[in-house]
């Protein structure tokens, strides 16, 4: 059973048709790269998966559960516990330190302070920003912020990770690091990963690659 | 719980800017609470003063009795008289109890050491000071020896003029209609009928109009501060999976905390101001600090109401971020929601309709006042809701016709976020409405005062009637400033009084008179009296023809007949009253006559009450206007500071793009002057219209109050100009070092 699937997704912003009939199934531990030209609807698709945007038509299922059947509260809960989301413009809270930002999902779930600190320490180390733990987002570089945003999405080991161009402002060394961390994890821990990217070399890392063209999946192609 | 914790954590100021933001958010709550507590204090002061006024009262014997041999009627102990006179130079009342013929063993009120003997006086501290300061003027009134300075506990206010004078038996003569037998000096507080609920209510309603509106604006604008920051925060929290209520709790926590702290600071500020207020007072109004109290419950309710209001306003402003965590704007602007737009115009329409009703329909005064007050409040709220509609319309027009980048950017900003511009401007507009309303009220009150105080017409000699004075004609005529003095004899109760004057003297009173003066007869004057009574008083004298005349002074002698002094029967020797014409200051004359005769009963018409009303209400309106001014300017300044903080990001971007700082300034100038100028015009018109409706109180057409209108326009224009200037000067035009600090 796919952990994440959608069927016949349609969504329009006024007269702009952003999605027109997208079908997609992502199994546990599967990584899917979504590529496509700018404005083709990639981010919109991710928003629908995250339950942040309601499609005009079609349905999204997470672990077999129809998203539209859930209350806002349940949907939020789902996002908190089962998803890690990195957006194109990673939203960190400027008032919290990097460490606190990264630990936020765990902390909101109700984990104790020490448990949060321990887990966050590991993840920060993984992403090479442990020395910035006590800095504020305003005081670090754009790439470091982006790494923190990815770390935040992974900190609670969610079964589903949605990442929208998480390496947009990273140099190739760091981008590689972040990407391999993302993809490795999906292999190692059986996380489903939907990765939106412009770079073919990252798309190649994934199990599957699909191209979105004007709101439709153009070339669903299985990797050999 | 975690949400609250997180909210608390987010409070910790990371840098000066976030600290400033929180302080700004608390400002509205602070000044709002202080102002409302000020209004809520009014009843406590008025009631406490009423209580002590009761303690000063004299309890009279119901039966007036007579003074045959000065035996007092049953139940009464001694005799006395009370006068309550408005002292124009001091702008307040002087209460004097004259007591005489007090038998030994009479119980003495706690606040009095002993009853003053004739020639002695007990005075309040303020009166003592006045007597000492003006020995030649006001001091002439009480030449008596001061035997006691009365304690504060008995005084209505620290500046009350109050005295107890000892008099002999003669001045308590039966002709002195003000004299009554006294049961007890110092009444029962419980029995005293207060100043009337109505007066308190009027004051509180007035306070509400003047203070509530700017306070609401201040609290609301404070709560809407940092809307963008809050929105960003909400979005971030929703994305990681917080539920709507959790995210709302986090986002609201800051405002709730800031307004709670602000409200507490407001309570503290109010407390701190109380002792100060005793020294300063409000124009002619003074009070003891110890009289000011607001029940603890009310304070608690007020604090929570303010916190609730702030939080609700803050959350309402972020509604969009709840339903749409990805924080895009619902396709740019109000054109999308015509229904909402009509709703925004509605309050203004209703307010204007109420004012039109108040202006057009003659109704019972109380109802009229309610309609009028409601109309003003609704118009105030209406301006607040209507402004964004106006702003976005203006913005779209501006952007369409733009011929410079500054104009285009400003126009776009206005139409994109019309509420932001509206928030900056609304403080000034509310102020204009309130000042306009206050000025028109002043016109009404002053109209009342001038209409009822003929002495305000300079140049005409003034006349005074004295109903009783323990003195003779010669002494009165020798007083400085007395032009003419004629005794009047007769019975006041039976309604026939005779002026004693010869025909040649009569010509001095009469500016215009009929030619038929007859010195050999009793002559009826303009009004006729009871002819039987006159025969009892002056028998066997033939009546002449009626003598019609107009006085030089402002009032005519209170007499029905005139007689030559030589014709007056020897049996009548005590004049009942005098007609006096002055060519000088009335107050100075009164000082002298009271000094000669403490129980002198000087006829004072409602003139003084009117003067008192004018100065009291005038002071109240001025004070309230100043409070409104401070609140509105505070609100405006707060919004501007916040805007400057939030604008830094976009300013940075535009500067980085290469836009000249002057263009940024110009943009800001256009952005603010557009809604300011148009809003101000509307507000001035509304204020004047409200004033026009208010003038109906007078029931007649008044001259256009140019001076008041000028005041409104000048205050409005000054505030608008300074607001615009502050906004322009505060535009960040230098690339800040922390370009990324917004994360
Ligand atoms: N909030 C919005 N309101 C209106 N139109 C939108 C909105 N968001 C996206 N669109 C439009 O929907 C289409 C798809 O947008 P989307 O953000 O999904 O593109 P994308 O594939 O993520 O592009 P990019 O690679 O540039 O990030 C675009 O044409 C975009 O202009
Ligand atoms: Mg995108």
mmCIF file of N, CA and C in Angstrom, chain B residues 499-598:
data_model
loop_
_atom_site.group_PDB
_atom_site.id
_atom_site.type_symbol
_atom_site.label_atom_id
_atom_site.label_comp_id
_atom_site.label_asym_id
_atom_site.label_seq_id
_atom_site.Cartn_x
_atom_site.Cartn_y
_atom_site.Cartn_z
ATOM 1 N N UNK B 499 -40.868 101.345 46.136
ATOM 2 C CA UNK B 499 -39.538 101.939 45.970
ATOM 3 C C UNK B 499 -39.590 103.355 46.518
ATOM 4 N N UNK B 500 -38.597 103.708 47.349
ATOM 5 C CA UNK B 500 -38.619 105.043 47.931
ATOM 6 C C UNK B 500 -37.674 105.948 47.149
ATOM 7 N N UNK B 501 -38.273 106.791 46.315
ATOM 8 C CA UNK B 501 -37.450 107.669 45.478
ATOM 9 C C UNK B 501 -38.289 108.846 45.032
ATOM 10 N N UNK B 502 -37.642 109.998 44.948
ATOM 11 C CA UNK B 502 -38.349 111.169 44.431
ATOM 12 C C UNK B 502 -38.331 111.123 42.910
ATOM 13 N N UNK B 503 -39.154 111.988 42.324
ATOM 14 C CA UNK B 503 -39.208 111.988 40.858
ATOM 15 C C UNK B 503 -37.851 112.328 40.246
ATOM 16 N N UNK B 504 -37.127 113.257 40.859
ATOM 17 C CA UNK B 504 -35.826 113.613 40.271
ATOM 18 C C UNK B 504 -34.851 112.454 40.394
ATOM 19 N N UNK B 505 -34.944 111.729 41.521
ATOM 20 C CA UNK B 505 -34.078 110.555 41.669
ATOM 21 C C UNK B 505 -34.472 109.473 40.667
ATOM 22 N N UNK B 506 -35.771 109.377 40.444
ATOM 23 C CA UNK B 506 -36.293 108.358 39.529
ATOM 24 C C UNK B 506 -35.693 108.525 38.136
ATOM 25 N N UNK B 507 -35.479 109.802 37.785
ATOM 26 C CA UNK B 507 -34.919 110.055 36.442
ATOM 27 C C UNK B 507 -33.521 109.463 36.309
ATOM 28 N N UNK B 508 -32.869 109.290 37.495
ATOM 29 C CA UNK B 508 -31.515 108.718 37.424
ATOM 30 C C UNK B 508 -31.552 107.230 37.109
ATOM 31 N N UNK B 509 -32.609 106.561 37.566
ATOM 32 C CA UNK B 509 -32.730 105.136 37.253
ATOM 33 C C UNK B 509 -33.208 104.944 35.833
ATOM 34 N N UNK B 510 -34.191 105.759 35.474
ATOM 35 C CA UNK B 510 -34.915 105.501 34.245
ATOM 36 C C UNK B 510 -34.214 106.100 33.050
ATOM 37 N N UNK B 511 -33.931 105.257 32.089
ATOM 38 C CA UNK B 511 -33.366 105.751 30.844
ATOM 39 C C UNK B 511 -34.484 106.339 30.006
ATOM 40 N N UNK B 512 -35.591 105.658 29.976
ATOM 41 C CA UNK B 512 -36.768 106.128 29.249
ATOM 42 C C UNK B 512 -37.930 106.057 30.223
ATOM 43 N N UNK B 513 -38.701 107.123 30.325
ATOM 44 C CA UNK B 513 -39.841 107.030 31.250
ATOM 45 C C UNK B 513 -40.981 107.883 30.735
ATOM 46 N N UNK B 514 -42.166 107.553 31.196
ATOM 47 C CA UNK B 514 -43.301 108.419 30.878
ATOM 48 C C UNK B 514 -43.160 109.698 31.701
ATOM 49 N N UNK B 515 -43.810 110.772 31.258
ATOM 50 C CA UNK B 515 -43.570 112.098 31.854
ATOM 51 C C UNK B 515 -44.384 112.369 33.097
ATOM 52 N N UNK B 516 -45.253 111.414 33.473
ATOM 53 C CA UNK B 516 -46.239 111.734 34.506
ATOM 54 C C UNK B 516 -45.834 111.420 35.936
ATOM 55 N N UNK B 517 -44.548 111.682 36.270
ATOM 56 C CA UNK B 517 -44.124 111.392 37.646
ATOM 57 C C UNK B 517 -44.808 112.372 38.606
ATOM 58 N N UNK B 518 -45.288 111.815 39.705
ATOM 59 C CA UNK B 518 -46.034 112.659 40.645
ATOM 60 C C UNK B 518 -45.483 112.451 42.051
ATOM 61 N N UNK B 519 -44.788 113.499 42.566
ATOM 62 C CA UNK B 519 -44.146 113.383 43.885
ATOM 63 C C UNK B 519 -45.121 113.366 45.043
ATOM 64 N N UNK B 520 -46.361 113.750 44.794
ATOM 65 C CA UNK B 520 -47.296 113.879 45.908
ATOM 66 C C UNK B 520 -48.199 112.667 46.091
ATOM 67 N N UNK B 521 -47.963 111.692 45.284
ATOM 68 C CA UNK B 521 -48.840 110.525 45.369
ATOM 69 C C UNK B 521 -48.047 109.233 45.354
ATOM 70 N N UNK B 522 -48.718 108.173 45.769
ATOM 71 C CA UNK B 522 -48.170 106.833 45.624
ATOM 72 C C UNK B 522 -48.393 106.446 44.178
ATOM 73 N N UNK B 523 -47.304 106.010 43.514
ATOM 74 C CA UNK B 523 -47.442 105.833 42.072
ATOM 75 C C UNK B 523 -47.147 104.396 41.646
ATOM 76 N N UNK B 524 -48.093 103.745 40.970
ATOM 77 C CA UNK B 524 -47.835 102.387 40.482
ATOM 78 C C UNK B 524 -46.738 102.410 39.415
ATOM 79 N N UNK B 525 -45.845 101.427 39.505
ATOM 80 C CA UNK B 525 -44.821 101.285 38.466
ATOM 81 C C UNK B 525 -45.326 100.286 37.414
ATOM 82 N N UNK B 526 -44.432 99.840 36.585
ATOM 83 C CA UNK B 526 -44.861 99.003 35.461
ATOM 84 C C UNK B 526 -45.762 97.846 35.852
ATOM 85 N N UNK B 527 -45.319 97.136 36.887
ATOM 86 C CA UNK B 527 -46.204 96.035 37.257
ATOM 87 C C UNK B 527 -47.045 96.465 38.443
ATOM 88 N N UNK B 528 -48.176 95.932 38.499
ATOM 89 C CA UNK B 528 -49.045 96.352 39.595
ATOM 90 C C UNK B 528 -49.002 95.311 40.688
ATOM 91 N N UNK B 529 -49.179 95.760 41.908
ATOM 92 C CA UNK B 529 -49.161 94.848 43.038
ATOM 93 C C UNK B 529 -50.574 94.632 43.566
ATOM 94 N N UNK B 530 -50.580 94.073 44.725
ATOM 95 C CA UNK B 530 -51.853 93.805 45.399
ATOM 96 C C UNK B 530 -52.315 95.108 46.056
ATOM 97 N N UNK B 531 -53.430 95.645 45.606
ATOM 98 C CA UNK B 531 -53.810 96.973 46.083
ATOM 99 C C UNK B 531 -54.264 96.952 47.540
ATOM 100 N N UNK B 532 -54.799 95.840 47.998
ATOM 101 C CA UNK B 532 -55.186 95.766 49.406
ATOM 102 C C UNK B 532 -53.954 95.799 50.293
ATOM 103 N N UNK B 533 -52.941 95.071 49.858
ATOM 104 C CA UNK B 533 -51.710 95.017 50.645
ATOM 105 C C UNK B 533 -51.102 96.406 50.761
ATOM 106 N N UNK B 534 -51.210 97.170 49.707
ATOM 107 C CA UNK B 534 -50.599 98.487 49.734
ATOM 108 C C UNK B 534 -51.366 99.414 50.678
ATOM 109 N N UNK B 535 -52.657 99.181 50.796
ATOM 110 C CA UNK B 535 -53.425 100.016 51.736
ATOM 111 C C UNK B 535 -53.117 99.652 53.162
ATOM 112 N N UNK B 536 -52.772 98.373 53.397
ATOM 113 C CA UNK B 536 -52.347 97.988 54.739
ATOM 114 C C UNK B 536 -51.051 98.688 55.089
ATOM 115 N N UNK B 537 -50.169 98.776 54.094
ATOM 116 C CA UNK B 537 -48.835 99.308 54.332
ATOM 117 C C UNK B 537 -48.849 100.830 54.395
ATOM 118 N N UNK B 538 -49.393 101.425 53.376
ATOM 119 C CA UNK B 538 -49.416 102.884 53.321
ATOM 120 C C UNK B 538 -50.865 103.341 53.129
ATOM 121 N N UNK B 539 -51.553 103.592 54.202
ATOM 122 C CA UNK B 539 -52.975 103.943 54.074
ATOM 123 C C UNK B 539 -53.161 105.404 53.672
ATOM 124 N N UNK B 540 -54.300 105.704 53.167
ATOM 125 C CA UNK B 540 -54.754 107.083 52.952
ATOM 126 C C UNK B 540 -53.894 107.908 52.010
ATOM 127 N N UNK B 541 -53.245 107.299 51.091
ATOM 128 C CA UNK B 541 -52.526 108.120 50.122
ATOM 129 C C UNK B 541 -53.094 107.839 48.750
ATOM 130 N N UNK B 542 -53.342 108.906 48.042
ATOM 131 C CA UNK B 542 -53.975 108.767 46.735
ATOM 132 C C UNK B 542 -52.999 108.122 45.737
ATOM 133 N N UNK B 543 -53.559 107.389 44.797
ATOM 134 C CA UNK B 543 -52.743 106.756 43.768
ATOM 135 C C UNK B 543 -52.604 107.677 42.568
ATOM 136 N N UNK B 544 -51.405 107.827 42.086
ATOM 137 C CA UNK B 544 -51.208 108.615 40.873
ATOM 138 C C UNK B 544 -51.390 107.709 39.658
ATOM 139 N N UNK B 545 -51.218 108.295 38.477
ATOM 140 C CA UNK B 545 -51.252 107.462 37.268
ATOM 141 C C UNK B 545 -50.005 106.604 37.209
ATOM 142 N N UNK B 546 -50.105 105.569 36.448
ATOM 143 C CA UNK B 546 -48.993 104.632 36.309
ATOM 144 C C UNK B 546 -47.763 105.317 35.695
ATOM 145 N N UNK B 547 -46.583 104.881 36.179
ATOM 146 C CA UNK B 547 -45.345 105.467 35.688
ATOM 147 C C UNK B 547 -44.537 104.365 34.978
ATOM 148 N N UNK B 548 -44.419 104.527 33.663
ATOM 149 C CA UNK B 548 -43.693 103.487 32.914
ATOM 150 C C UNK B 548 -42.265 103.926 32.653
ATOM 151 N N UNK B 549 -41.337 102.984 32.829
ATOM 152 C CA UNK B 549 -39.948 103.373 32.582
ATOM 153 C C UNK B 549 -39.095 102.161 32.206
ATOM 154 N N UNK B 550 -37.937 102.504 31.677
ATOM 155 C CA UNK B 550 -36.910 101.485 31.394
ATOM 156 C C UNK B 550 -35.698 101.859 32.225
ATOM 157 N N UNK B 551 -35.028 100.869 32.800
ATOM 158 C CA UNK B 551 -33.853 101.209 33.623
ATOM 159 C C UNK B 551 -32.607 101.365 32.757
ATOM 160 N N UNK B 552 -31.621 102.035 33.352
ATOM 161 C CA UNK B 552 -30.297 102.084 32.719
ATOM 162 C C UNK B 552 -29.628 100.742 32.854
ATOM 163 N N UNK B 553 -29.818 100.188 34.038
ATOM 164 C CA UNK B 553 -29.151 98.927 34.369
ATOM 165 C C UNK B 553 -29.868 97.764 33.734
ATOM 166 N N UNK B 554 -29.396 96.597 34.119
ATOM 167 C CA UNK B 554 -29.905 95.431 33.430
ATOM 168 C C UNK B 554 -31.169 94.883 34.066
ATOM 169 N N UNK B 555 -31.442 95.240 35.318
ATOM 170 C CA UNK B 555 -32.702 94.748 35.879
ATOM 171 C C UNK B 555 -33.444 95.899 36.541
ATOM 172 N N UNK B 556 -34.752 95.753 36.587
ATOM 173 C CA UNK B 556 -35.548 96.829 37.173
ATOM 174 C C UNK B 556 -35.742 96.572 38.658
ATOM 175 N N UNK B 557 -36.023 97.610 39.407
ATOM 176 C CA UNK B 557 -36.253 97.420 40.845
ATOM 177 C C UNK B 557 -37.423 96.475 41.065
ATOM 178 N N UNK B 558 -37.290 95.630 42.068
ATOM 179 C CA UNK B 558 -38.370 94.689 42.343
ATOM 180 C C UNK B 558 -39.442 95.375 43.175
ATOM 181 N N UNK B 559 -40.089 96.349 42.575
ATOM 182 C CA UNK B 559 -41.094 97.099 43.327
ATOM 183 C C UNK B 559 -42.304 97.336 42.445
ATOM 184 N N UNK B 560 -43.439 97.536 43.090
ATOM 185 C CA UNK B 560 -44.678 97.759 42.342
ATOM 186 C C UNK B 560 -45.112 99.222 42.377
ATOM 187 N N UNK B 561 -44.638 99.927 43.410
ATOM 188 C CA UNK B 561 -45.039 101.330 43.569
ATOM 189 C C UNK B 561 -43.800 102.158 43.846
ATOM 190 N N UNK B 562 -43.992 103.477 43.713
ATOM 191 C CA UNK B 562 -42.921 104.399 44.048
ATOM 192 C C UNK B 562 -43.514 105.469 44.941
ATOM 193 N N UNK B 563 -42.717 105.912 45.895
ATOM 194 C CA UNK B 563 -43.225 106.983 46.770
ATOM 195 C C UNK B 563 -42.072 107.921 47.112
ATOM 196 N N UNK B 564 -42.380 109.200 47.270
ATOM 197 C CA UNK B 564 -41.372 110.185 47.680
ATOM 198 C C UNK B 564 -41.004 109.921 49.131
ATOM 199 N N UNK B 565 -39.698 109.962 49.510
ATOM 200 C CA UNK B 565 -39.306 109.626 50.881
ATOM 201 C C UNK B 565 -40.088 110.401 51.941
ATOM 202 N N UNK B 566 -40.453 111.664 51.644
ATOM 203 C CA UNK B 566 -41.151 112.469 52.655
ATOM 204 C C UNK B 566 -42.549 111.950 52.938
ATOM 205 N N UNK B 567 -43.150 111.244 51.982
ATOM 206 C CA UNK B 567 -44.521 110.763 52.169
ATOM 207 C C UNK B 567 -44.573 109.450 52.947
ATOM 208 N N UNK B 568 -43.385 108.841 53.166
ATOM 209 C CA UNK B 568 -43.374 107.527 53.814
ATOM 210 C C UNK B 568 -43.776 107.650 55.277
ATOM 211 N N UNK B 569 -44.757 106.896 55.733
ATOM 212 C CA UNK B 569 -45.180 106.990 57.134
ATOM 213 C C UNK B 569 -44.019 106.656 58.057
ATOM 214 N N UNK B 570 -43.960 107.357 59.195
ATOM 215 C CA UNK B 570 -42.869 107.172 60.157
ATOM 216 C C UNK B 570 -42.809 105.740 60.688
ATOM 217 N N UNK B 571 -43.955 105.056 60.662
ATOM 218 C CA UNK B 571 -43.997 103.701 61.231
ATOM 219 C C UNK B 571 -43.153 102.708 60.435
ATOM 220 N N UNK B 572 -42.942 103.041 59.203
ATOM 221 C CA UNK B 572 -42.123 102.120 58.387
ATOM 222 C C UNK B 572 -40.700 102.654 58.363
ATOM 223 N N UNK B 573 -39.804 101.961 59.048
ATOM 224 C CA UNK B 573 -38.429 102.464 59.026
ATOM 225 C C UNK B 573 -37.432 101.439 58.518
ATOM 226 N N UNK B 574 -37.837 100.202 58.460
ATOM 227 C CA UNK B 574 -36.857 99.199 58.024
ATOM 228 C C UNK B 574 -37.088 98.830 56.558
ATOM 229 N N UNK B 575 -36.125 99.119 55.755
ATOM 230 C CA UNK B 575 -36.280 98.728 54.349
ATOM 231 C C UNK B 575 -36.188 97.210 54.214
ATOM 232 N N UNK B 576 -36.972 96.670 53.330
ATOM 233 C CA UNK B 576 -36.906 95.230 53.115
ATOM 234 C C UNK B 576 -35.825 94.861 52.128
ATOM 235 N N UNK B 577 -35.597 95.769 51.201
ATOM 236 C CA UNK B 577 -34.551 95.478 50.231
ATOM 237 C C UNK B 577 -34.117 96.774 49.557
ATOM 238 N N UNK B 578 -33.084 96.637 48.738
ATOM 239 C CA UNK B 578 -32.588 97.803 48.015
ATOM 240 C C UNK B 578 -32.494 97.511 46.531
ATOM 241 N N UNK B 579 -32.698 98.591 45.781
ATOM 242 C CA UNK B 579 -32.337 98.538 44.381
ATOM 243 C C UNK B 579 -31.065 99.352 44.261
ATOM 244 N N UNK B 580 -30.019 98.702 43.743
ATOM 245 C CA UNK B 580 -28.730 99.369 43.704
ATOM 246 C C UNK B 580 -28.186 99.347 42.286
ATOM 247 N N UNK B 581 -27.662 100.470 41.867
ATOM 248 C CA UNK B 581 -27.030 100.487 40.553
ATOM 249 C C UNK B 581 -25.548 100.765 40.743
ATOM 250 N N UNK B 582 -24.750 99.963 40.082
ATOM 251 C CA UNK B 582 -23.302 100.075 40.253
ATOM 252 C C UNK B 582 -22.682 100.601 38.985
ATOM 253 N N UNK B 583 -21.604 101.365 39.167
ATOM 254 C CA UNK B 583 -20.848 101.714 37.969
ATOM 255 C C UNK B 583 -19.512 100.999 38.015
ATOM 256 N N UNK B 584 -19.474 99.904 38.796
ATOM 257 C CA UNK B 584 -18.204 99.231 39.029
ATOM 258 C C UNK B 584 -18.416 97.740 39.191
ATOM 259 N N UNK B 585 -17.323 97.095 39.374
ATOM 260 C CA UNK B 585 -17.264 95.662 39.609
ATOM 261 C C UNK B 585 -18.255 95.206 40.684
ATOM 262 N N UNK B 586 -19.093 94.259 40.302
ATOM 263 C CA UNK B 586 -20.118 93.786 41.225
ATOM 264 C C UNK B 586 -19.506 93.071 42.427
ATOM 265 N N UNK B 587 -18.453 92.300 42.136
ATOM 266 C CA UNK B 587 -17.872 91.475 43.194
ATOM 267 C C UNK B 587 -17.292 92.331 44.321
ATOM 268 N N UNK B 588 -16.663 93.453 43.927
ATOM 269 C CA UNK B 588 -16.067 94.318 44.934
ATOM 270 C C UNK B 588 -17.151 94.911 45.840
ATOM 271 N N UNK B 589 -18.282 95.250 45.222
ATOM 272 C CA UNK B 589 -19.392 95.779 46.010
ATOM 273 C C UNK B 589 -19.897 94.725 46.985
ATOM 274 N N UNK B 590 -20.051 93.490 46.463
ATOM 275 C CA UNK B 590 -20.551 92.413 47.320
ATOM 276 C C UNK B 590 -19.595 92.177 48.486
ATOM 277 N N UNK B 591 -18.290 92.244 48.195
ATOM 278 C CA UNK B 591 -17.303 92.082 49.268
ATOM 279 C C UNK B 591 -17.580 93.058 50.402
ATOM 280 N N UNK B 592 -17.817 94.318 50.029
ATOM 281 C CA UNK B 592 -18.014 95.348 51.052
ATOM 282 C C UNK B 592 -19.312 95.130 51.824
ATOM 283 N N UNK B 593 -20.370 94.849 51.081
ATOM 284 C CA UNK B 593 -21.663 94.756 51.755
ATOM 285 C C UNK B 593 -21.709 93.539 52.686
ATOM 286 N N UNK B 594 -21.070 92.432 52.257
ATOM 287 C CA UNK B 594 -21.031 91.257 53.127
ATOM 288 C C UNK B 594 -20.159 91.544 54.346
ATOM 289 N N UNK B 595 -19.086 92.317 54.125
ATOM 290 C CA UNK B 595 -18.248 92.696 55.251
ATOM 291 C C UNK B 595 -19.032 93.499 56.274
ATOM 292 N N UNK B 596 -19.953 94.346 55.765
ATOM 293 C CA UNK B 596 -20.761 95.158 56.676
ATOM 294 C C UNK B 596 -21.827 94.318 57.342
ATOM 295 N N UNK B 597 -22.402 93.394 56.582
ATOM 296 C CA UNK B 597 -23.507 92.611 57.105
ATOM 297 C C UNK B 597 -23.383 91.169 56.619
ATOM 298 N N UNK B 598 -22.868 90.267 57.474
ATOM 299 C CA UNK B 598 -22.600 88.888 57.033
ATOM 300 C C UNK B 598 -23.854 88.181 56.513
#
